[in-house]
Coordinates of C-alpha atoms in Angstrom, one line a residue:
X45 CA 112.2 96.8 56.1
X46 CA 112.2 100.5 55.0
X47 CA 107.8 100.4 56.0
X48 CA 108.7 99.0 59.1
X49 CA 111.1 101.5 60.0
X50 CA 108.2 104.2 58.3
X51 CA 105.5 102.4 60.9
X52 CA 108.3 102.7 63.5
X53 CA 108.6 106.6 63.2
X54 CA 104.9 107.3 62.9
X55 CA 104.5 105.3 65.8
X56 CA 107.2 107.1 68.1
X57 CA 105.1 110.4 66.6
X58 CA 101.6 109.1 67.7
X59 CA 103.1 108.5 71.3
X60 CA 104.6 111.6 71.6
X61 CA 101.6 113.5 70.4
X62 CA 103.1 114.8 67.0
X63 CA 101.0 112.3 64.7
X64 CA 97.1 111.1 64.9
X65 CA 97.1 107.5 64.2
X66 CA 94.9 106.4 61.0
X67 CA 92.8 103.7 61.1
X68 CA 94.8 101.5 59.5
X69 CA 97.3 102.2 61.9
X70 CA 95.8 101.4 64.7
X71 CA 94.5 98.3 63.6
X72 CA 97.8 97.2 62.6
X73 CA 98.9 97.9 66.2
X74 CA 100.2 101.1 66.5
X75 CA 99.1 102.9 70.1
X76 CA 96.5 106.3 70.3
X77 CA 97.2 109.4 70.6
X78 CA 99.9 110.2 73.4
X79 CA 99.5 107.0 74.0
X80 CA 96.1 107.0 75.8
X81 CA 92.3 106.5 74.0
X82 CA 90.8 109.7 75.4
X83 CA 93.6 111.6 73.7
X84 CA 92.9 110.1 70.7
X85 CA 88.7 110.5 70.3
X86 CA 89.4 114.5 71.2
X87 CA 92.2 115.2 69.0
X88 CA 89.6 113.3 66.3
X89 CA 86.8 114.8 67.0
X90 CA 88.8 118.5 67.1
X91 CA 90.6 118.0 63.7
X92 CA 87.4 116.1 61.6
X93 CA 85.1 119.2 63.4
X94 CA 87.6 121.6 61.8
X95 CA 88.0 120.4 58.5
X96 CA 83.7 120.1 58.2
X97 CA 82.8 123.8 59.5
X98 CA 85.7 125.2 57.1
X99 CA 83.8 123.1 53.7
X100 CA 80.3 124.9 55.5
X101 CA 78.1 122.2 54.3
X102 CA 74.8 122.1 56.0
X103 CA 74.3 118.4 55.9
X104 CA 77.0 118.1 57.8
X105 CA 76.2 120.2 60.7
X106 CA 74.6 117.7 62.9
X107 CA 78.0 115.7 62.2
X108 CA 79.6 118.8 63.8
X109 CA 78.0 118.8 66.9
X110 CA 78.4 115.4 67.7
X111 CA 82.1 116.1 67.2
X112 CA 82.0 118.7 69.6
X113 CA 80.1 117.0 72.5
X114 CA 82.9 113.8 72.4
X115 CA 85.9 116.3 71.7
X116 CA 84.3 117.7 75.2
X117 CA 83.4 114.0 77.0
X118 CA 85.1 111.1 75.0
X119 CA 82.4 108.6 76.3
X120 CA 80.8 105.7 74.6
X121 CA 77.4 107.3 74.4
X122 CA 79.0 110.1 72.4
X123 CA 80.9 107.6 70.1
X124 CA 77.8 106.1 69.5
X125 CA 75.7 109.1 68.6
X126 CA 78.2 110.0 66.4
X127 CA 78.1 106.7 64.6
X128 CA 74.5 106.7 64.0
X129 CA 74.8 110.6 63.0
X130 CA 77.4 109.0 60.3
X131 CA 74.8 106.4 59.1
X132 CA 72.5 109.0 57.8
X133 CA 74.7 110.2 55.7
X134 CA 74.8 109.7 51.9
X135 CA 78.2 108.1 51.0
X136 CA 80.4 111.0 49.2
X137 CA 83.9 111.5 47.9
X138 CA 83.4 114.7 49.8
X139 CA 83.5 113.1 53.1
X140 CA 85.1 109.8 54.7
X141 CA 82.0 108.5 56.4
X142 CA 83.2 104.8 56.3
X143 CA 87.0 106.0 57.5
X144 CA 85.0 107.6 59.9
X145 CA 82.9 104.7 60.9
X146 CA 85.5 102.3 61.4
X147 CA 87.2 104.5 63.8
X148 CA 84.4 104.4 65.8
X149 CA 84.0 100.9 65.8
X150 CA 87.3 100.8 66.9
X151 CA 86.5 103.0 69.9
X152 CA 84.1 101.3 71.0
X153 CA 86.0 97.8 70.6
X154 CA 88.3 99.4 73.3
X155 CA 85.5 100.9 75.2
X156 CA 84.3 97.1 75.3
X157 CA 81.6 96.6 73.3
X158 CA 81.9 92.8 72.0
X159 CA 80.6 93.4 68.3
X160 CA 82.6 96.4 67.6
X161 CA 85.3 93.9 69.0
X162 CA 84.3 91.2 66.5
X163 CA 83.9 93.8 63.4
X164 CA 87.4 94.9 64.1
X165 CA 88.6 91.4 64.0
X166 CA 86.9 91.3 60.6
X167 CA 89.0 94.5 59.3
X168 CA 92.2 93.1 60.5
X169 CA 91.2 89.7 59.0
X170 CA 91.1 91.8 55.8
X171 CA 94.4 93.7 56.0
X172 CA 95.9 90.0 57.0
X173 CA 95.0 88.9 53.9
X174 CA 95.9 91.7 51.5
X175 CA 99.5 91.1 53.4
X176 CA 99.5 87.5 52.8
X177 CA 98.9 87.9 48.7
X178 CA 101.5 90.7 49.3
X179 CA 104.3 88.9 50.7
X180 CA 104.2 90.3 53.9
X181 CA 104.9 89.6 57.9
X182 CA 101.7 87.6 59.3
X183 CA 101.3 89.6 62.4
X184 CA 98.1 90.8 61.6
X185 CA 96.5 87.2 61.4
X186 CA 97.5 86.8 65.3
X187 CA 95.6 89.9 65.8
X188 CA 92.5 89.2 64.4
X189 CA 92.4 86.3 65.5
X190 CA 93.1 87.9 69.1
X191 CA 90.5 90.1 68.6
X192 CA 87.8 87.5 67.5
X193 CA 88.6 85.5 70.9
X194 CA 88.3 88.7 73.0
X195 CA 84.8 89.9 71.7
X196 CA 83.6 86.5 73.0
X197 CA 85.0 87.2 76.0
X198 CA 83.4 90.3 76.2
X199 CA 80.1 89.2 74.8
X200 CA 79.9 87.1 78.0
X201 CA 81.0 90.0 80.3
X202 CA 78.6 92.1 79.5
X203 CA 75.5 89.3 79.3
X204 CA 77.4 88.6 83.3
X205 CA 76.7 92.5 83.6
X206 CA 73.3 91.9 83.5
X207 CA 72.8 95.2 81.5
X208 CA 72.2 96.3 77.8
X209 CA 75.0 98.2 77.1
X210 CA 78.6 97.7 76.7
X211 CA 81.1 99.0 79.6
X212 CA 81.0 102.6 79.9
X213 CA 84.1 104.7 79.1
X214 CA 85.1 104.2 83.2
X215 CA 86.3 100.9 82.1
X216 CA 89.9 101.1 81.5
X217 CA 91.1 100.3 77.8
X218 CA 94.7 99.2 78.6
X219 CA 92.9 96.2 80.9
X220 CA 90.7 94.7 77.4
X221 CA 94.1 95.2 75.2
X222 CA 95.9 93.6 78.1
X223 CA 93.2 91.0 77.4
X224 CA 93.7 91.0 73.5
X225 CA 97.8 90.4 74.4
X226 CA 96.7 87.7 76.5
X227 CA 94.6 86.4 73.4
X228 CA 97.6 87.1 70.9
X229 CA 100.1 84.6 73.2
X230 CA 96.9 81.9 72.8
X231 CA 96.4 82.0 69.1
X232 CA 100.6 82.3 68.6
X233 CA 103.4 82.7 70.7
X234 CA 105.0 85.7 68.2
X235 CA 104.2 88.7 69.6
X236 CA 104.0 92.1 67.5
X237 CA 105.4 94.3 70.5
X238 CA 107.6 96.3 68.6
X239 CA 105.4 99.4 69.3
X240 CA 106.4 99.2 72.6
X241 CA 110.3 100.5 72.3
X242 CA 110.6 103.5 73.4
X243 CA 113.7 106.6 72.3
X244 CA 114.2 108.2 75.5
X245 CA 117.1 108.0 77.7
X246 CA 116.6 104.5 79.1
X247 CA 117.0 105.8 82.8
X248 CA 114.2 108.8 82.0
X249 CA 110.9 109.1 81.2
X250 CA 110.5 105.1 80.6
X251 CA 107.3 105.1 79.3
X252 CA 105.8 101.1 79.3
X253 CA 102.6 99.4 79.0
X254 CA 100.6 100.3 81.9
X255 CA 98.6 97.4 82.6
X256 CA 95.8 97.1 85.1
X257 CA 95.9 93.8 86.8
X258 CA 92.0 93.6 87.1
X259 CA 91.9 90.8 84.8
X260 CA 94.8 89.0 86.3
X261 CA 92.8 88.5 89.3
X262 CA 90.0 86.8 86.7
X263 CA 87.4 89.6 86.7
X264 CA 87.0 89.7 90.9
X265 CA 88.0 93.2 90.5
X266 CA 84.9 94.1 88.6
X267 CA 82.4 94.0 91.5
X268 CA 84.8 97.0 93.0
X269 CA 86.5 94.4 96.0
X270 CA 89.5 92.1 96.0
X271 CA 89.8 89.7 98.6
X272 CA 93.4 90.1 99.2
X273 CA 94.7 87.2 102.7
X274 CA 92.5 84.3 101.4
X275 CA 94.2 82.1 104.4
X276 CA 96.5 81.8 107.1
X277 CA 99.4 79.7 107.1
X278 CA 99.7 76.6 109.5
X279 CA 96.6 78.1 111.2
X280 CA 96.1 75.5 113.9
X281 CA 99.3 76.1 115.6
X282 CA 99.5 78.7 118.6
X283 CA 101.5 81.3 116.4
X284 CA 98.8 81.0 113.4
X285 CA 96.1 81.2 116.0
X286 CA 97.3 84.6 117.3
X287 CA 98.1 85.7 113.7
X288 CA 94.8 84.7 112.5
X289 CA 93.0 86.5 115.5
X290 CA 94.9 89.9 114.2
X291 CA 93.6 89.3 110.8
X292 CA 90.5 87.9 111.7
X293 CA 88.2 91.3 110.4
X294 CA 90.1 90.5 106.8
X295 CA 90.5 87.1 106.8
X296 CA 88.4 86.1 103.0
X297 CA 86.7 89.5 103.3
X298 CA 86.9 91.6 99.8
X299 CA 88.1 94.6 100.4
X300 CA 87.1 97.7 98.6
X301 CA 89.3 99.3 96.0
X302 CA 88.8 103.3 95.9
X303 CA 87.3 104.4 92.6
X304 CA 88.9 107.1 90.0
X305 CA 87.1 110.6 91.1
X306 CA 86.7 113.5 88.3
X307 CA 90.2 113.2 86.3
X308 CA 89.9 116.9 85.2
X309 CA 89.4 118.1 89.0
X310 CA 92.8 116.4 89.8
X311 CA 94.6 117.8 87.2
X312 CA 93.4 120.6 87.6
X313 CA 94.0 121.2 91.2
X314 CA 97.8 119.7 90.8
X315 CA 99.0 121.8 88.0
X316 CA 97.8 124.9 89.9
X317 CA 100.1 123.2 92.9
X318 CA 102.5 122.1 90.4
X319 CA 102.5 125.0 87.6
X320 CA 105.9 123.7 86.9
X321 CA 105.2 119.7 86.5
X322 CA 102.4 119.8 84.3
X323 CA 103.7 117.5 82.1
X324 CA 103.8 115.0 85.0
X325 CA 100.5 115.5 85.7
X326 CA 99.4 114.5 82.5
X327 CA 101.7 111.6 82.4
X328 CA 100.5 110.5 85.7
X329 CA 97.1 110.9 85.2
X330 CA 96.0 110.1 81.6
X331 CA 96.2 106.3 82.2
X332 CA 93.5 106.4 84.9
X333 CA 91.8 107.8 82.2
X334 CA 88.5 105.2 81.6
X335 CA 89.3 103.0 84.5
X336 CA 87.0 102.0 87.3
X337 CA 89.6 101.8 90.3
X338 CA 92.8 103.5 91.1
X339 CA 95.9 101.5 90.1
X340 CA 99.4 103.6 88.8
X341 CA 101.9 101.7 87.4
X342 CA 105.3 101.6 89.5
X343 CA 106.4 105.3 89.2
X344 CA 110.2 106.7 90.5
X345 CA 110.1 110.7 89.9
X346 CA 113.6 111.7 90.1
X347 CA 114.3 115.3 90.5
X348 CA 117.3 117.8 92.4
X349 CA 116.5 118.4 96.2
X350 CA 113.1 120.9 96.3
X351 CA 111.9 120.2 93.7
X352 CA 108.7 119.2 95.1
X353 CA 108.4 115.4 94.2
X354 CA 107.6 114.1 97.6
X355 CA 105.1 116.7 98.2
X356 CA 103.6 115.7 94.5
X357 CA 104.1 112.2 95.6
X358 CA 101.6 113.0 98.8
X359 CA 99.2 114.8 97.3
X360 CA 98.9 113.1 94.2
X361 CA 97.6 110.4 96.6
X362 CA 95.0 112.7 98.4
X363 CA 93.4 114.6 95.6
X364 CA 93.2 111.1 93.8
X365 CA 91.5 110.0 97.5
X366 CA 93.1 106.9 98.0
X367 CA 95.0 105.7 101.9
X368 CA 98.3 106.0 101.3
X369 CA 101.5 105.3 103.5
X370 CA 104.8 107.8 103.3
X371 CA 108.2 106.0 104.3
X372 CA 111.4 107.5 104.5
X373 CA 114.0 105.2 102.6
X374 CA 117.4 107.1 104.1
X375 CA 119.3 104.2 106.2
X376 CA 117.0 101.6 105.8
X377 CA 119.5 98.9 105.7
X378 CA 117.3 95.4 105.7
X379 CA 114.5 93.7 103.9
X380 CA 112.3 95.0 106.5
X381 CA 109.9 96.0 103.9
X382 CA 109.0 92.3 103.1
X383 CA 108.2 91.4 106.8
X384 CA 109.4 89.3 109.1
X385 CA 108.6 85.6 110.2
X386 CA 106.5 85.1 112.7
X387 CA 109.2 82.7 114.5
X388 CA 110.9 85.6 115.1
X389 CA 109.6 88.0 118.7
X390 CA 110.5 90.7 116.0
X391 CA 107.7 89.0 113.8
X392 CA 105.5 91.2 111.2
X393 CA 103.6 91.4 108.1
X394 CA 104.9 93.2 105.0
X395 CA 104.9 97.1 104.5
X396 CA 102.0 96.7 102.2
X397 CA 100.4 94.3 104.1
X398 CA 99.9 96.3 106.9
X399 CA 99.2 99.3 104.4
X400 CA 95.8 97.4 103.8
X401 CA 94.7 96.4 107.2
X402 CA 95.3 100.0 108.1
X403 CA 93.4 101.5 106.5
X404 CA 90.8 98.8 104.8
X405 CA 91.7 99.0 101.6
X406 CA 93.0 96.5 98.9
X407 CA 94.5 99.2 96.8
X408 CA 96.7 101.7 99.1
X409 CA 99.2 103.8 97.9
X410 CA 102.9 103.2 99.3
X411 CA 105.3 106.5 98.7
X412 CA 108.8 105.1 99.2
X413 CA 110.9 108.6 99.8
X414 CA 114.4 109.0 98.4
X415 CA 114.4 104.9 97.0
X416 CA 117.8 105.6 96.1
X417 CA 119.0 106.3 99.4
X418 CA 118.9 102.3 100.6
X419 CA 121.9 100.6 102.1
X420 CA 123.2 98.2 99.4
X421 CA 124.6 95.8 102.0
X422 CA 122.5 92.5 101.8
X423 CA 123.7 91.4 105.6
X424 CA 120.2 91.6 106.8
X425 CA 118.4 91.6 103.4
X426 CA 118.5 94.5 100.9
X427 CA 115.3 96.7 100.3
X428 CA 115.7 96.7 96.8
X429 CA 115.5 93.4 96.2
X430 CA 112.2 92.8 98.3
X431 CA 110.5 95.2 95.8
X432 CA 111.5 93.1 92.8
X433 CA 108.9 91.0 93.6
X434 CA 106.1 93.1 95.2
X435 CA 106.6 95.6 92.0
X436 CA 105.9 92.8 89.8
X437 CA 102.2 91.6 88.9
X438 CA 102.1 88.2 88.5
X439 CA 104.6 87.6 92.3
X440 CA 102.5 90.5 94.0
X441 CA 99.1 88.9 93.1
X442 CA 100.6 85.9 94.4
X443 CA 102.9 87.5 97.7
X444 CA 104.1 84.8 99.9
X445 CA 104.1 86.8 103.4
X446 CA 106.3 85.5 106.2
X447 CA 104.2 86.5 108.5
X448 CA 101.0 85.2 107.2
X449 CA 102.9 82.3 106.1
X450 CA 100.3 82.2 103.0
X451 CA 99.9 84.2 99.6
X452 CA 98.4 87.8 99.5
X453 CA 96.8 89.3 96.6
X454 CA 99.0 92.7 96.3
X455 CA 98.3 92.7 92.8
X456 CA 96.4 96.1 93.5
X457 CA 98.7 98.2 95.4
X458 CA 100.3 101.4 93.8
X459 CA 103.8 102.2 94.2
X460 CA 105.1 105.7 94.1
X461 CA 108.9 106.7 94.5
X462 CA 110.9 109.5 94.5
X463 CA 115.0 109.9 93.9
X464 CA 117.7 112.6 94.1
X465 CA 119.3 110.8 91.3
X466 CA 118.5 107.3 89.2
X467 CA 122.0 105.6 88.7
X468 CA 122.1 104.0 92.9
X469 CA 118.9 102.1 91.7
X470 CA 119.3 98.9 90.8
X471 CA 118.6 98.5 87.1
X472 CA 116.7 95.6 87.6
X473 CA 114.4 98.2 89.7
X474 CA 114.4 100.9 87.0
X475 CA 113.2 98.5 84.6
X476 CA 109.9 97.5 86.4
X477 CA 109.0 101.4 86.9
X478 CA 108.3 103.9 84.8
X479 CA 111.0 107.0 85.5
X480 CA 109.6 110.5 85.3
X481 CA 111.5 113.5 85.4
X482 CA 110.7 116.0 87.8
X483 CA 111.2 119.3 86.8
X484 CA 112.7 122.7 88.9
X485 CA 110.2 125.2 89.5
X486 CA 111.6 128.8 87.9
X487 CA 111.3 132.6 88.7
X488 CA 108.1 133.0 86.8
X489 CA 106.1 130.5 89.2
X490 CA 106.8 132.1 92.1
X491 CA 103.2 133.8 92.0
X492 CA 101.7 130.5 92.1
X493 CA 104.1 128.9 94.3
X494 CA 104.5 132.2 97.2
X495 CA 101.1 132.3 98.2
X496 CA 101.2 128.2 99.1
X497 CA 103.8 128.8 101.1
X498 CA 102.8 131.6 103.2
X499 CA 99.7 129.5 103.8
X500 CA 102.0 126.7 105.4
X501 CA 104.1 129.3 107.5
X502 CA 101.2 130.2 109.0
X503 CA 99.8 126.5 109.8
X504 CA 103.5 126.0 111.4
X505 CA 102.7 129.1 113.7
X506 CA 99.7 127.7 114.8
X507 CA 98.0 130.3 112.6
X508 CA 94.7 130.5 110.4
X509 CA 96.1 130.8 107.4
X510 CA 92.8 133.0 106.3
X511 CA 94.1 135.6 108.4
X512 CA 97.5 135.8 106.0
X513 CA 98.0 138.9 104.8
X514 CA 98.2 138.2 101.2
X515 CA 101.8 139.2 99.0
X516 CA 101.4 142.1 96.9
X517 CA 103.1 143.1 93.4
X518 CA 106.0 144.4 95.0
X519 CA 106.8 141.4 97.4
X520 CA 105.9 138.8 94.6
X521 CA 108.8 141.0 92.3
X522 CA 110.6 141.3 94.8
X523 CA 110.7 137.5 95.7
X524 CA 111.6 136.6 92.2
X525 CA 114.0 139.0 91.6
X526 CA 116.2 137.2 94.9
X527 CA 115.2 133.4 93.6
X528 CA 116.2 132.8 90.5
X529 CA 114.8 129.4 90.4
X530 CA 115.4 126.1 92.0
X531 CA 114.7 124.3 95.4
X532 CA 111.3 125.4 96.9
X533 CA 113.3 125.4 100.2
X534 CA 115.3 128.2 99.1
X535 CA 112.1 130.5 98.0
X536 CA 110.6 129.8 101.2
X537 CA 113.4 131.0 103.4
X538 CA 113.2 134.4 101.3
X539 CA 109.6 134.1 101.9
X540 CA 110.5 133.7 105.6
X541 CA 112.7 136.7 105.4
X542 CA 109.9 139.0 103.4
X543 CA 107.1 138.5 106.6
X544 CA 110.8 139.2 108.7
X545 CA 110.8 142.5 107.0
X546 CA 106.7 143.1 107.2
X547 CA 106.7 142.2 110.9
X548 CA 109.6 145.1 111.2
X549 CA 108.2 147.1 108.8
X550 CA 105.0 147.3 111.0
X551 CA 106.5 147.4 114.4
X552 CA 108.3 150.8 113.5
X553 CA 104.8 152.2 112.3

């Protein structure tokens, strides 16, 4: 249908950041702005803040400043001063205070609150009818009836919360719509997923739902700890005796899962790193935006040789402060990855199993280096096809390990990857990760990305880097002027060649 195809359009536009959903919209399914909620409260609160301070009505003004606080921190609290700001207004042609209103209900549905939940189910109750008198689809009666079941659900959460208030914005909306799916499937097995299609070049920049599996592990995640080797297998044998003795210290013990630090800190200290991948950044980072606990979705960047990924990779996992383990995928040639039965002398849990006892931590990240570069052979097993199942949530909440000989809850574990190229990948692979394009650094980055460098030549000489002599206008031009662009590797031999020069420079003085 010619709307459909119109809804379709609008849609792609809202992802990409070219259109701001209406309220309408959204209730009928179609995803915030860019694709992420705190996008979508700023670029709100910014527009409606513009349009009132050019009409310069006085009543309006304290309307204004509650724009500005949640354009500046998209919180609950500041949705819900601005909806009681809204209720003392008069209702006028002159502005949309019930358009207004209902947007904020439906923030704060997403943010948690069970009777903004339950008045948005009303709304799309309302739209389902107006559709049924029209002669239209009956998606939206799914929906609201989705919605009704989850503000229930959320009603109790919050009464098992113990407190007065809903969740705070540190909750993560893709985990309750994840919920109101879950609801949808209940109440009718037709799904309304078309919103989730995507343009792009199927093999880059797959952008896909990015679900948290909190809720898959039925709310244990709240309290901050998973539990993740509930038993051992055939423990009263020898073997499971001396495996349950090595995992004795995690053996039904919930293990903590590191917590999201300040968003705009990371970002902000990776695109000064990165000047070049800031789009990454954002794409990495905005879906922790409003969640509790670190979780990424699958993630391959695939970029040229030097163009940083694996560094990105690695400190993407620091300044986000969770453990994280770096293996190098060139020549591995079994199924290594997945463990090893203990039968075996050559016996051993899983990669990410002994990621977690490492370091004590349910929710590691695991960088798998140049993913492409995996023998293909399946002699001894094939890499590749161990993933399929750790990758995926419902097997890697449930992760038989050989070792163990008993399921692991894996559910929680982040997997980062990076490739040369995307087409040696399995497609069965690609499609349970999202594919991000990493891009070259140029010439005109070179004043971020020098500087760096020279810190890390002098670590590798056993230097304080504080004693670097810092590059000066004429090094930094002269530096770009010889790289034109490309691998890092490449700008840091010139680098290398520039201190050359100084060190001669200096010896003839």
């Amino acid at each position: 249908m010619a709307t459909d195809r119109h809804f379709l359009r609008r849609l792609m536009a809202a992802k990409s950041g070219m259109h701001l959903p209406s309220e309408e919209e959204l209730l009928r399914g179609m995803p915030f702005f860019k694709a992420a909620l705190s996008e979508d409260i700023c670029e709100f609160a910014v527009r409606l803040g513009r349009r009132i301070k050019q009409r310069r009505q006085k009543y309006l003004l304290p309307v204004v400043k509650r724009l500005d606080d949640l354009s500046r921190v998209p919180s609950d609290d500041c949705v819900i001063a601005l909806f009681e700001e809204l209720d003392r207004l008069p209702k006028t042609k002159a502005f949309p205070v019930e358009a207004c209103r209902l947007r904020c209900r439906i923030y704060l549905a997403f943010l948690g609150e069970p009777d903004a939940a339950f008045r948005m189910a009303g709304e799309m109750a309302r739209l389902a009818l107006y559709d049924v008198q029209h002669g239209r689809r009956h998606d939206m009666v799914s929906r609201s009836l989705g919605w009704a079941i989850a503000s229930t659900y959320l009603d109790d959460w919050k009464k098992h919360d113990g407190q007065g208030t809903s969740y705070r914005v540190d909750n993560d909306a893709n985990t309750h719509e994840h919920l109101f799916q879950r609801a949808f499937r209940a109440a009718s097995r037709k799904q309304a997923e078309d919103w989730q299609r995507d343009d792009h070049d199927p093999a880059v920049d797959v952008e896909r739902p990015l679900v948290e599996p909190s809720f898959r592990d039925e709310g244990s995640a709240l309290s901050g700890s998973v539990v993740v080797i509930g038993s051992i297998g055939n423990g009263s044998t020898s073997q499971g005796k001396r495996v349950a003795g090595e995992f004795a210290t995690l053996l039904n013990r919930p293990l903590a899962l590191s917590k999201v630090p300040d968003l705009a800190d990371v970002k902000s200290v990776l695109a000064t790193e990165f000047p070049y991948a800031e789009v990454v950044v954002d794409k990495v980072l905005n879906p922790l935006a409003g969640r509790r606990h670190v979780w990424l979705h699958p993630t391959i960047f695939v970029g040229p040789p030097g163009c940083g990924k694996s560094r990105f990779a690695r400190r993407l996992s620091e300044e986000l402060r969770v453990p994280y383990e770096m293996i190098s995928c060139g020549g591995m040639s079994d199924s290594a990855i997945g463990g090893a039965s203990r039968r075996w002398s050559s016996g051993e849990p899983s990669l990410p199993v002994m990621a977690v006892r490492r370091h004590d931590c349910a929710g590691p990240i695991i960088i798998l280096d140049e993913v492409e570069k995996v023998a293909t052979s399946r002699h001894n097993g094939n890499a590749h096809d161990v993933l399929l199942g750790l990758l995926e949530g419902e097997t890697a909440k449930r992760w038989h390990d050989p070792y163990i000989e008993a399921e692991c809850n894996l559910a929680f574990v982040t997997w980062l990857m990076t490739a040369n190229a995307v087409e040696p990948i399995p497609a069965v692979l690609r499609d349970r990760c999202r594919v991000l394009r990493f891009p070259l650094p140029g010439p005109e980055h070179v004043a971020s990305l020098a500087p760096r460098i020279l810190e890390g030549l002098y670590l590798e000489a056993g230097h304080d880097p504080r004693w670097a002599t810092p590059l000066d206008a004429l090094e930094l031009d002269v530096l770009a002027a010889a790289w034109s662009g490309g691998s890092i590797r490449s700008l840091k031999r010139f680098l290398e060649g520039l201190l050359e020069a100084r060190e001669q420079e200096r010896s003839r003085q």
